PDB file of N, CA and C in Angstrom:
ATOM      1  N   MET I   1       3.769  16.915   3.430  1.00 51.00           N
ATOM      2  CA  MET I   1       5.116  16.284   3.825  1.00 51.00           C
ATOM      3  C   MET I   1       5.993  17.579   3.972  1.00 51.00           C
ATOM      4  N   PHE I   2       6.537  17.741   5.196  1.00 51.00           N
ATOM      5  CA  PHE I   2       7.361  18.828   5.423  1.00 51.00           C
ATOM      6  C   PHE I   2       8.839  18.665   4.917  1.00 51.00           C
ATOM      7  N   PRO I   3       9.493  20.029   4.611  1.00 56.00           N
ATOM      8  CA  PRO I   3      10.783  19.788   3.958  1.00 56.00           C
ATOM      9  C   PRO I   3      11.807  18.775   4.691  1.00 56.00           C
ATOM     10  N   ARG I   4      11.921  18.793   5.933  1.00 54.00           N
ATOM     11  CA  ARG I   4      12.735  18.001   6.666  1.00 54.00           C
ATOM     12  C   ARG I   4      12.462  16.311   6.381  1.00 54.00           C
ATOM     13  N   GLU I   5      11.144  16.004   6.296  1.00 50.00           N
ATOM     14  CA  GLU I   5      10.644  14.669   5.955  1.00 50.00           C
ATOM     15  C   GLU I   5      11.225  14.239   4.607  1.00 50.00           C
ATOM     16  N   ARG I   6      11.060  15.379   3.529  1.00 52.00           N
ATOM     17  CA  ARG I   6      11.610  14.926   2.368  1.00 52.00           C
ATOM     18  C   ARG I   6      13.339  14.746   2.235  1.00 52.00           C
ATOM     19  N   GLU I   7      14.004  15.453   3.026  1.00 55.00           N
ATOM     20  CA  GLU I   7      15.231  15.393   3.176  1.00 55.00           C
ATOM     21  C   GLU I   7      15.770  14.279   3.832  1.00 55.00           C
ATOM     22  N   GLU I   8      15.276  13.934   4.893  1.00 59.00           N
ATOM     23  CA  GLU I   8      15.717  12.911   5.784  1.00 59.00           C
ATOM     24  C   GLU I   8      14.920  11.479   5.501  1.00 59.00           C
ATOM     25  N   GLY I   9      13.984  11.541   4.790  1.00 72.00           N
ATOM     26  CA  GLY I   9      13.143  10.241   4.461  1.00 72.00           C
ATOM     27  C   GLY I   9      12.175   9.928   5.561  1.00 72.00           C
ATOM     28  N   GLN I  10      11.550   8.983   5.511  1.00 85.00           N
ATOM     29  CA  GLN I  10      10.689   8.611   6.645  1.00 85.00           C
ATOM     30  C   GLN I  10      10.220   7.207   6.474  1.00 85.00           C
ATOM     31  N   THR I  11       9.606   6.579   7.549  1.00 92.00           N
ATOM     32  CA  THR I  11       9.289   5.207   7.716  1.00 92.00           C
ATOM     33  C   THR I  11       7.899   5.241   7.217  1.00 92.00           C
ATOM     34  N   PHE I  12       7.458   4.262   6.367  1.00 96.00           N
ATOM     35  CA  PHE I  12       6.152   3.841   6.114  1.00 96.00           C
ATOM     36  C   PHE I  12       6.020   2.422   6.402  1.00 96.00           C
ATOM     37  N   ILE I  13       4.787   1.895   6.823  1.00 96.00           N
ATOM     38  CA  ILE I  13       4.546   0.445   7.060  1.00 96.00           C
ATOM     39  C   ILE I  13       3.111   0.442   6.216  1.00 96.00           C
ATOM     40  N   VAL I  14       3.197  -0.503   5.374  1.00 98.00           N
ATOM     41  CA  VAL I  14       2.010  -0.833   4.670  1.00 98.00           C
ATOM     42  C   VAL I  14       1.141  -2.238   4.802  1.00 98.00           C
ATOM     43  N   ASP I  15       0.082  -2.211   5.193  1.00 98.00           N
ATOM     44  CA  ASP I  15      -0.588  -3.402   5.285  1.00 98.00           C
ATOM     45  C   ASP I  15      -1.683  -3.428   3.968  1.00 98.00           C
ATOM     46  N   LEU I  16      -1.761  -4.734   3.424  1.00 98.00           N
ATOM     47  CA  LEU I  16      -2.582  -4.853   2.250  1.00 98.00           C
ATOM     48  C   LEU I  16      -3.527  -6.050   2.595  1.00 98.00           C
ATOM     49  N   VAL I  17      -4.808  -6.044   2.197  1.00 98.00           N
ATOM     50  CA  VAL I  17      -5.706  -7.165   2.072  1.00 98.00           C
ATOM     51  C   VAL I  17      -6.210  -6.938   0.751  1.00 98.00           C
ATOM     52  N   LEU I  18      -5.893  -8.259  -0.025  1.00 98.00           N
ATOM     53  CA  LEU I  18      -6.471  -8.211  -1.465  1.00 98.00           C
ATOM     54  C   LEU I  18      -7.496  -9.219  -1.630  1.00 98.00           C
ATOM     55  N   GLY I  19      -8.539  -8.778  -2.127  1.00 97.00           N
ATOM     56  CA  GLY I  19      -9.720  -9.395  -2.501  1.00 97.00           C
ATOM     57  C   GLY I  19      -9.807 -10.322  -3.920  1.00 97.00           C
ATOM     58  N   LEU I  20      -9.749 -11.519  -3.844  1.00 97.00           N
ATOM     59  CA  LEU I  20      -9.537 -12.324  -4.952  1.00 97.00           C
ATOM     60  C   LEU I  20     -10.155 -13.521  -4.872  1.00 97.00           C
ATOM     61  N   ASP I  21     -10.516 -14.423  -5.762  1.00 96.00           N
ATOM     62  CA  ASP I  21     -11.196 -15.660  -5.767  1.00 96.00           C
ATOM     63  C   ASP I  21      -9.976 -16.597  -5.719  1.00 96.00           C
ATOM     64  N   THR I  22      -9.717 -17.274  -4.546  1.00 96.00           N
ATOM     65  CA  THR I  22      -8.638 -18.142  -4.410  1.00 96.00           C
ATOM     66  C   THR I  22      -8.893 -19.693  -4.779  1.00 96.00           C
ATOM     67  N   ARG I  23     -10.201 -19.882  -4.988  1.00 96.00           N
ATOM     68  CA  ARG I  23     -10.797 -21.419  -5.267  1.00 96.00           C
ATOM     69  C   ARG I  23      -9.844 -22.136  -6.419  1.00 96.00           C
ATOM     70  N   PRO I  24      -9.647 -21.318  -7.662  1.00 96.00           N
ATOM     71  CA  PRO I  24      -8.992 -22.043  -8.658  1.00 96.00           C
ATOM     72  C   PRO I  24      -7.648 -22.390  -8.317  1.00 96.00           C
ATOM     73  N   ALA I  25      -6.910 -21.597  -7.509  1.00 96.00           N
ATOM     74  CA  ALA I  25      -5.524 -21.847  -7.064  1.00 96.00           C
ATOM     75  C   ALA I  25      -5.641 -22.923  -5.968  1.00 96.00           C
ATOM     76  N   ALA I  26      -6.527 -22.960  -5.257  1.00 97.00           N
ATOM     77  CA  ALA I  26      -6.479 -23.904  -4.047  1.00 97.00           C
ATOM     78  C   ALA I  26      -6.842 -25.253  -4.678  1.00 97.00           C
ATOM     79  N   ALA I  27      -7.783 -25.335  -5.531  1.00 97.00           N
ATOM     80  CA  ALA I  27      -8.359 -26.730  -6.143  1.00 97.00           C
ATOM     81  C   ALA I  27      -7.074 -27.200  -7.096  1.00 97.00           C
ATOM     82  N   SER I  28      -6.218 -26.506  -7.496  1.00 97.00           N
ATOM     83  CA  SER I  28      -5.089 -26.906  -8.539  1.00 97.00           C
ATOM     84  C   SER I  28      -3.803 -27.013  -7.706  1.00 97.00           C
ATOM     85  N   ASP I  29      -3.867 -26.121  -6.632  1.00 97.00           N
ATOM     86  CA  ASP I  29      -2.421 -25.974  -5.890  1.00 97.00           C
ATOM     87  C   ASP I  29      -1.313 -25.306  -6.927  1.00 97.00           C
ATOM     88  N   ASP I  30      -1.889 -24.421  -7.704  1.00 96.00           N
ATOM     89  CA  ASP I  30      -1.046 -23.711  -8.876  1.00 96.00           C
ATOM     90  C   ASP I  30      -0.841 -22.362  -8.658  1.00 96.00           C
ATOM     91  N   LEU I  31       0.255 -21.835  -8.393  1.00 94.00           N
ATOM     92  CA  LEU I  31       0.508 -20.505  -8.201  1.00 94.00           C
ATOM     93  C   LEU I  31       0.101 -19.521  -9.204  1.00 94.00           C
ATOM     94  N   ALA I  32       0.098 -19.998 -10.660  1.00 93.00           N
ATOM     95  CA  ALA I  32      -0.180 -19.457 -11.642  1.00 93.00           C
ATOM     96  C   ALA I  32      -1.758 -18.801 -11.786  1.00 93.00           C
ATOM     97  N   LYS I  33      -2.548 -19.576 -10.980  1.00 95.00           N
ATOM     98  CA  LYS I  33      -3.951 -19.452 -10.822  1.00 95.00           C
ATOM     99  C   LYS I  33      -4.448 -18.437  -9.684  1.00 95.00           C
ATOM    100  N   THR I  34      -3.368 -17.716  -9.189  1.00 96.00           N
ATOM    101  CA  THR I  34      -3.515 -16.747  -8.005  1.00 96.00           C
ATOM    102  C   THR I  34      -2.639 -15.438  -8.273  1.00 96.00           C
ATOM    103  N   VAL I  35      -2.693 -14.777  -7.185  1.00 96.00           N
ATOM    104  CA  VAL I  35      -1.882 -13.549  -7.427  1.00 96.00           C
ATOM    105  C   VAL I  35      -0.470 -13.832  -6.400  1.00 96.00           C
ATOM    106  N   HIS I  36       0.616 -13.613  -7.046  1.00 96.00           N
ATOM    107  CA  HIS I  36       1.828 -13.815  -6.343  1.00 96.00           C
ATOM    108  C   HIS I  36       2.266 -12.746  -5.324  1.00 96.00           C
ATOM    109  N   TYR I  37       1.923 -13.052  -3.918  1.00 95.00           N
ATOM    110  CA  TYR I  37       2.020 -11.986  -3.128  1.00 95.00           C
ATOM    111  C   TYR I  37       3.550 -11.498  -3.018  1.00 95.00           C
ATOM    112  N   GLY I  38       4.675 -12.221  -3.372  1.00 97.00           N
ATOM    113  CA  GLY I  38       5.883 -11.704  -3.403  1.00 97.00           C
ATOM    114  C   GLY I  38       6.061 -10.751  -4.397  1.00 97.00           C
ATOM    115  N   ILE I  39       5.506 -10.962  -5.496  1.00 97.00           N
ATOM    116  CA  ILE I  39       5.756  -9.813  -6.603  1.00 97.00           C
ATOM    117  C   ILE I  39       4.927  -8.406  -6.273  1.00 97.00           C
ATOM    118  N   VAL I  40       3.527  -8.679  -5.632  1.00 98.00           N
ATOM    119  CA  VAL I  40       2.751  -7.626  -5.168  1.00 98.00           C
ATOM    120  C   VAL I  40       3.655  -6.892  -4.109  1.00 98.00           C
ATOM    121  N   ALA I  41       4.211  -7.557  -3.075  1.00 98.00           N
ATOM    122  CA  ALA I  41       5.329  -6.710  -2.100  1.00 98.00           C
ATOM    123  C   ALA I  41       6.339  -5.975  -2.740  1.00 98.00           C
ATOM    124  N   GLU I  42       6.844  -6.692  -3.739  1.00 98.00           N
ATOM    125  CA  GLU I  42       8.075  -5.756  -4.448  1.00 98.00           C
ATOM    126  C   GLU I  42       7.474  -4.530  -5.228  1.00 98.00           C
ATOM    127  N   GLU I  43       6.487  -4.812  -5.657  1.00 98.00           N
ATOM    128  CA  GLU I  43       5.674  -3.555  -6.419  1.00 98.00           C
ATOM    129  C   GLU I  43       5.517  -2.377  -5.607  1.00 98.00           C
ATOM    130  N   VAL I  44       4.788  -2.885  -4.403  1.00 98.00           N
ATOM    131  CA  VAL I  44       4.379  -1.817  -3.428  1.00 98.00           C
ATOM    132  C   VAL I  44       5.674  -1.120  -3.028  1.00 98.00           C
ATOM    133  N   VAL I  45       6.758  -1.969  -2.561  1.00 97.00           N
ATOM    134  CA  VAL I  45       8.078  -1.349  -1.964  1.00 97.00           C
ATOM    135  C   VAL I  45       8.533  -0.373  -3.108  1.00 97.00           C
ATOM    136  N   ALA I  46       8.458  -0.563  -4.442  1.00 98.00           N
ATOM    137  CA  ALA I  46       8.686   0.411  -5.684  1.00 98.00           C
ATOM    138  C   ALA I  46       8.010   1.696  -5.432  1.00 98.00           C
ATOM    139  N   VAL I  47       6.713   1.441  -5.268  1.00 98.00           N
ATOM    140  CA  VAL I  47       5.736   2.686  -5.042  1.00 98.00           C
ATOM    141  C   VAL I  47       6.267   3.530  -4.047  1.00 98.00           C
ATOM    142  N   VAL I  48       6.332   2.816  -2.945  1.00 96.00           N
ATOM    143  CA  VAL I  48       6.882   3.497  -1.555  1.00 96.00           C
ATOM    144  C   VAL I  48       8.300   4.268  -1.760  1.00 96.00           C
ATOM    145  N   GLU I  49       9.197   3.564  -2.375  1.00 95.00           N
ATOM    146  CA  GLU I  49      10.286   4.171  -2.585  1.00 95.00           C
ATOM    147  C   GLU I  49      10.626   5.108  -4.009  1.00 95.00           C
ATOM    148  N   GLY I  50       9.416   5.240  -4.667  1.00 95.00           N
ATOM    149  CA  GLY I  50       9.459   5.920  -5.901  1.00 95.00           C
ATOM    150  C   GLY I  50       9.197   7.524  -5.655  1.00 95.00           C
ATOM    151  N   GLU I  51       8.507   7.823  -6.593  1.00 93.00           N
ATOM    152  CA  GLU I  51       8.403   9.361  -6.512  1.00 93.00           C
ATOM    153  C   GLU I  51       7.567   9.976  -5.279  1.00 93.00           C
ATOM    154  N   PRO I  52       8.346  10.757  -4.556  1.00 93.00           N
ATOM    155  CA  PRO I  52       7.719  11.298  -3.265  1.00 93.00           C
ATOM    156  C   PRO I  52       6.454  12.112  -3.630  1.00 93.00           C
ATOM    157  N   VAL I  53       5.703  11.757  -2.406  1.00 93.00           N
ATOM    158  CA  VAL I  53       4.384  12.764  -2.396  1.00 93.00           C
ATOM    159  C   VAL I  53       4.183  13.500  -1.133  1.00 93.00           C
ATOM    160  N   ASP I  54       3.159  14.202  -1.164  1.00 91.00           N
ATOM    161  CA  ASP I  54       3.209  15.268   0.203  1.00 91.00           C
ATOM    162  C   ASP I  54       2.118  14.444   1.200  1.00 91.00           C
ATOM    163  N   LEU I  55       1.291  13.575   0.653  1.00 94.00           N
ATOM    164  CA  LEU I  55       0.278  13.019   1.331  1.00 94.00           C
ATOM    165  C   LEU I  55       0.199  11.479   1.413  1.00 94.00           C
ATOM    166  N   ILE I  56      -0.090  11.004   2.720  1.00 95.00           N
ATOM    167  CA  ILE I  56      -0.151   9.569   2.650  1.00 95.00           C
ATOM    168  C   ILE I  56      -1.260   8.824   2.170  1.00 95.00           C
ATOM    169  N   GLU I  57      -2.245   9.818   1.966  1.00 97.00           N
ATOM    170  CA  GLU I  57      -3.629   9.443   1.000  1.00 97.00           C
ATOM    171  C   GLU I  57      -3.030   9.197  -0.401  1.00 97.00           C
ATOM    172  N   THR I  58      -2.245  10.058  -0.957  1.00 97.00           N
ATOM    173  CA  THR I  58      -1.725   9.913  -2.350  1.00 97.00           C
ATOM    174  C   THR I  58      -0.996   8.565  -2.489  1.00 97.00           C
ATOM    175  N   LEU I  59      -0.145   8.212  -1.566  1.00 97.00           N
ATOM    176  CA  LEU I  59       0.651   7.079  -1.445  1.00 97.00           C
ATOM    177  C   LEU I  59      -0.363   5.810  -1.406  1.00 97.00           C
ATOM    178  N   ALA I  60      -1.298   5.913  -0.429  1.00 98.00           N
ATOM    179  CA  ALA I  60      -2.227   4.714  -0.513  1.00 98.00           C
ATOM    180  C   ALA I  60      -3.041   4.553  -1.866  1.00 98.00           C
ATOM    181  N   GLU I  61      -3.361   5.591  -2.524  1.00 98.00           N
ATOM    182  CA  GLU I  61      -4.028   5.415  -3.701  1.00 98.00           C
ATOM    183  C   GLU I  61      -3.077   4.912  -4.667  1.00 98.00           C
ATOM    184  N   ARG I  62      -1.905   5.233  -4.671  1.00 98.00           N
ATOM    185  CA  ARG I  62      -0.918   4.696  -5.963  1.00 98.00           C
ATOM    186  C   ARG I  62      -0.777   3.214  -5.528  1.00 98.00           C
ATOM    187  N   ILE I  63      -0.585   2.758  -4.275  1.00 98.00           N
ATOM    188  CA  ILE I  63      -0.560   1.488  -3.883  1.00 98.00           C
ATOM    189  C   ILE I  63      -1.753   0.733  -4.306  1.00 98.00           C
ATOM    190  N   ALA I  64      -2.799   1.009  -4.020  1.00 98.00           N
ATOM    191  CA  ALA I  64      -4.058   0.446  -4.559  1.00 98.00           C
ATOM    192  C   ALA I  64      -4.170   0.402  -6.074  1.00 98.00           C
ATOM    193  N   ASP I  65      -3.743   1.438  -6.955  1.00 98.00           N
ATOM    194  CA  ASP I  65      -3.832   1.378  -8.177  1.00 98.00           C
ATOM    195  C   ASP I  65      -2.868   0.221  -8.709  1.00 98.00           C
ATOM    196  N   GLN I  66      -1.665   0.180  -8.229  1.00 98.00           N
ATOM    197  CA  GLN I  66      -0.639  -1.021  -8.494  1.00 98.00           C
ATOM    198  C   GLN I  66      -1.394  -2.320  -8.255  1.00 98.00           C
ATOM    199  N   CYS I  67      -1.955  -2.482  -7.134  1.00 98.00           N
ATOM    200  CA  CYS I  67      -2.307  -3.786  -6.712  1.00 98.00           C
ATOM    201  C   CYS I  67      -3.532  -4.140  -7.533  1.00 98.00           C
ATOM    202  N   LEU I  68      -4.453  -3.261  -8.134  1.00 98.00           N
ATOM    203  CA  LEU I  68      -5.584  -3.428  -9.066  1.00 98.00           C
ATOM    204  C   LEU I  68      -5.066  -3.951 -10.528  1.00 98.00           C
ATOM    205  N   LYS I  69      -3.684  -3.575 -10.668  1.00 97.00           N
ATOM    206  CA  LYS I  69      -3.403  -3.869 -12.152  1.00 97.00           C
ATOM    207  C   LYS I  69      -3.255  -5.438 -12.355  1.00 97.00           C
ATOM    208  N   HIS I  70      -3.243  -6.232 -11.195  1.00 97.00           N
ATOM    209  CA  HIS I  70      -3.231  -7.706 -11.134  1.00 97.00           C
ATOM    210  C   HIS I  70      -4.704  -8.116 -11.524  1.00 97.00           C
ATOM    211  N   GLU I  71      -4.729  -8.844 -12.541  1.00 92.00           N
ATOM    212  CA  GLU I  71      -6.048  -9.312 -13.222  1.00 92.00           C
ATOM    213  C   GLU I  71      -6.775  -9.898 -11.958  1.00 92.00           C
ATOM    214  N   GLY I  72      -6.334 -10.897 -11.100  1.00 93.00           N
ATOM    215  CA  GLY I  72      -7.090 -11.341 -10.251  1.00 93.00           C
ATOM    216  C   GLY I  72      -7.675 -10.732  -8.926  1.00 93.00           C
ATOM    217  N   VAL I  73      -6.994  -9.452  -8.782  1.00 97.00           N
ATOM    218  CA  VAL I  73      -7.455  -8.855  -7.587  1.00 97.00           C
ATOM    219  C   VAL I  73      -8.589  -7.872  -8.152  1.00 97.00           C
ATOM    220  N   GLN I  74      -9.717  -8.295  -7.290  1.00 97.00           N
ATOM    221  CA  GLN I  74     -11.125  -7.448  -7.446  1.00 97.00           C
ATOM    222  C   GLN I  74     -11.256  -6.241  -6.340  1.00 97.00           C
ATOM    223  N   GLU I  75     -10.396  -6.446  -5.399  1.00 98.00           N
ATOM    224  CA  GLU I  75     -10.689  -5.358  -4.370  1.00 98.00           C
ATOM    225  C   GLU I  75      -9.268  -5.260  -3.583  1.00 98.00           C
ATOM    226  N   VAL I  76      -8.913  -4.125  -3.032  1.00 98.00           N
ATOM    227  CA  VAL I  76      -7.744  -4.026  -2.221  1.00 98.00           C
ATOM    228  C   VAL I  76      -8.055  -3.211  -1.083  1.00 98.00           C
ATOM    229  N   GLU I  77      -7.655  -3.427   0.167  1.00 98.00           N
ATOM    230  CA  GLU I  77      -7.701  -2.615   1.286  1.00 98.00           C
ATOM    231  C   GLU I  77      -6.164  -2.142   1.663  1.00 98.00           C
ATOM    232  N   VAL I  78      -5.827  -0.823   1.672  1.00 98.00           N
ATOM    233  CA  VAL I  78      -4.563  -0.466   1.754  1.00 98.00           C
ATOM    234  C   VAL I  78      -4.428   0.367   3.157  1.00 98.00           C
ATOM    235  N   VAL I  79      -3.658   0.058   4.165  1.00 98.00           N
ATOM    236  CA  VAL I  79      -3.389   0.764   5.183  1.00 98.00           C
ATOM    237  C   VAL I  79      -1.951   1.227   5.337  1.00 98.00           C
ATOM    238  N   VAL I  80      -1.628   2.596   5.237  1.00 98.00           N
ATOM    239  CA  VAL I  80      -0.471   3.118   5.101  1.00 98.00           C
ATOM    240  C   VAL I  80      -0.196   3.920   6.892  1.00 98.00           C
ATOM    241  N   HIS I  81       0.864   3.260   7.309  1.00 97.00           N
ATOM    242  CA  HIS I  81       1.061   3.762   8.672  1.00 97.00           C
ATOM    243  C   HIS I  81       2.283   4.586   8.458  1.00 97.00           C
ATOM    244  N   LYS I  82       2.109   5.752   9.261  1.00 95.00           N
ATOM    245  CA  LYS I  82       3.401   6.524   9.215  1.00 95.00           C
ATOM    246  C   LYS I  82       3.789   6.845  10.896  1.00 95.00           C
ATOM    247  N   PRO I  83       4.520   5.960  11.353  1.00 94.00           N
ATOM    248  CA  PRO I  83       4.792   6.038  12.852  1.00 94.00           C
ATOM    249  C   PRO I  83       5.675   7.068  13.452  1.00 94.00           C
ATOM    250  N   ASP I  84       6.357   7.684  12.497  1.00 92.00           N
ATOM    251  CA  ASP I  84       7.198   8.909  12.944  1.00 92.00           C
ATOM    252  C   ASP I  84       6.646  10.087  12.386  1.00 92.00           C
ATOM    253  N   ALA I  85       5.530  10.262  12.345  1.00 90.00           N
ATOM    254  CA  ALA I  85       4.684  11.630  11.769  1.00 90.00           C
ATOM    255  C   ALA I  85       5.137  12.655  12.704  1.00 90.00           C
ATOM    256  N   PRO I  86       5.391  13.944  12.138  1.00 89.00           N
ATOM    257  CA  PRO I  86       5.853  15.088  12.947  1.00 89.00           C
ATOM    258  C   PRO I  86       4.664  15.767  13.717  1.00 89.00           C
ATOM    259  N   ILE I  87       4.120  15.007  14.679  1.00 90.00           N
ATOM    260  CA  ILE I  87       3.013  15.520  15.498  1.00 90.00           C
ATOM    261  C   ILE I  87       3.653  15.920  16.975  1.00 90.00           C
ATOM    262  N   THR I  88       3.274  16.945  17.557  1.00 92.00           N
ATOM    263  CA  THR I  88       3.842  17.346  18.748  1.00 92.00           C
ATOM    264  C   THR I  88       3.344  16.955  20.114  1.00 92.00           C
ATOM    265  N   VAL I  89       2.049  16.138  19.762  1.00 94.00           N
ATOM    266  CA  VAL I  89       1.406  15.465  20.753  1.00 94.00           C
ATOM    267  C   VAL I  89       1.896  13.945  20.901  1.00 94.00           C
ATOM    268  N   PRO I  90       1.557  13.224  21.895  1.00 90.00           N
ATOM    269  CA  PRO I  90       2.106  11.675  22.007  1.00 90.00           C
ATOM    270  C   PRO I  90       1.103  11.001  21.232  1.00 90.00           C
ATOM    271  N   PHE I  91       1.827   9.985  20.487  1.00 91.00           N
ATOM    272  CA  PHE I  91       0.815   9.178  19.487  1.00 91.00           C
ATOM    273  C   PHE I  91       1.542   7.820  19.317  1.00 91.00           C
ATOM    274  N   ASP I  92       1.032   6.753  18.896  1.00 91.00           N
ATOM    275  CA  ASP I  92       1.628   5.592  18.622  1.00 91.00           C
ATOM    276  C   ASP I  92       1.717   5.366  17.097  1.00 91.00           C
ATOM    277  N   ASP I  93       0.861   6.061  16.263  1.00 92.00           N
ATOM    278  CA  ASP I  93       0.736   5.689  15.090  1.00 92.00           C
ATOM    279  C   ASP I  93      -0.076   6.615  14.209  1.00 92.00           C
ATOM    280  N   VAL I  94       0.019   6.855  13.018  1.00 94.00           N
ATOM    281  CA  VAL I  94      -0.826   7.669  12.097  1.00 94.00           C
ATOM    282  C   VAL I  94      -1.039   6.756  10.972  1.00 94.00           C
ATOM    283  N   THR I  95      -2.092   6.633  10.581  1.00 95.00           N
ATOM    284  CA  THR I  95      -2.630   5.676   9.568  1.00 95.00           C
ATOM    285  C   THR I  95      -3.662   6.382   8.541  1.00 95.00           C
ATOM    286  N   ILE I  96      -3.779   5.821   7.467  1.00 97.00           N
ATOM    287  CA  ILE I  96      -4.830   6.085   6.667  1.00 97.00           C
ATOM    288  C   ILE I  96      -5.267   4.807   6.054  1.00 97.00           C
ATOM    289  N   THR I  97      -6.329   4.308   5.904  1.00 98.00           N
ATOM    290  CA  THR I  97      -7.042   3.134   5.157  1.00 98.00           C
ATOM    291  C   THR I  97      -8.054   3.509   4.176  1.00 98.00           C
ATOM    292  N   ILE I  98      -7.700   2.949   3.018  1.00 98.00           N
ATOM    293  CA  ILE I  98      -8.560   3.044   1.921  1.00 98.00           C
ATOM    294  C   ILE I  98      -9.015   1.769   1.258  1.00 98.00           C
ATOM    295  N   THR I  99     -10.161   1.692   0.681  1.00 98.00           N
ATOM    296  CA  THR I  99     -10.607   0.345   0.045  1.00 98.00           C
ATOM    297  C   THR I  99     -10.952   0.839  -1.454  1.00 98.00           C
ATOM    298  N   ARG I 100     -10.350   0.040  -2.412  1.00 98.00           N
ATOM    299  CA  ARG I 100     -10.789   0.370  -3.733  1.00 98.00           C
ATOM    300  C   ARG I 100     -10.935  -1.126  -4.459  1.00 98.00           C
ATOM    301  N   SER I 101     -11.794  -0.782  -5.414  1.00 97.00           N
ATOM    302  CA  SER I 101     -12.334  -2.064  -6.041  1.00 97.00           C
ATOM    303  C   SER I 101     -12.368  -1.747  -7.722  1.00 97.00           C
ATOM    304  N   ARG I 102     -12.491  -2.890  -8.417  1.00 88.00           N
ATOM    305  CA  ARG I 102     -12.666  -2.636  -9.938  1.00 88.00           C
ATOM    306  C   ARG I 102     -14.139  -2.103 -10.188  1.00 88.00           C
ATOM    307  N   VAL I 103     -15.012  -2.136  -9.341  1.00 76.00           N
ATOM    308  CA  VAL I 103     -16.330  -1.899  -9.568  1.00 76.00           C
ATOM    309  C   VAL I 103     -16.599  -0.310  -9.418  1.00 76.00           C
TER     310      VAL I 103
END
């Protein structure tokens, strides 16, 4: 991260794919038997808005770690988009994608 990015802030867009067994929740129609995506979203926003990092790789890792704290989540794919990256050539988006699991 460049000093200007720390001073002015920057935009990140995060996509998540959570791997979990949804059958118990689907069978019972019970939110308590799955992962509440509203809570996960709030936690991810807190990570993004939290302690600054220099690399989007670090941010992606922190997000994955937070998602895996939910007992039902066995695997997570995190995509961090940085659409306003300070690159001097034309581009649409800069992303990093990681997949992490309990195993």
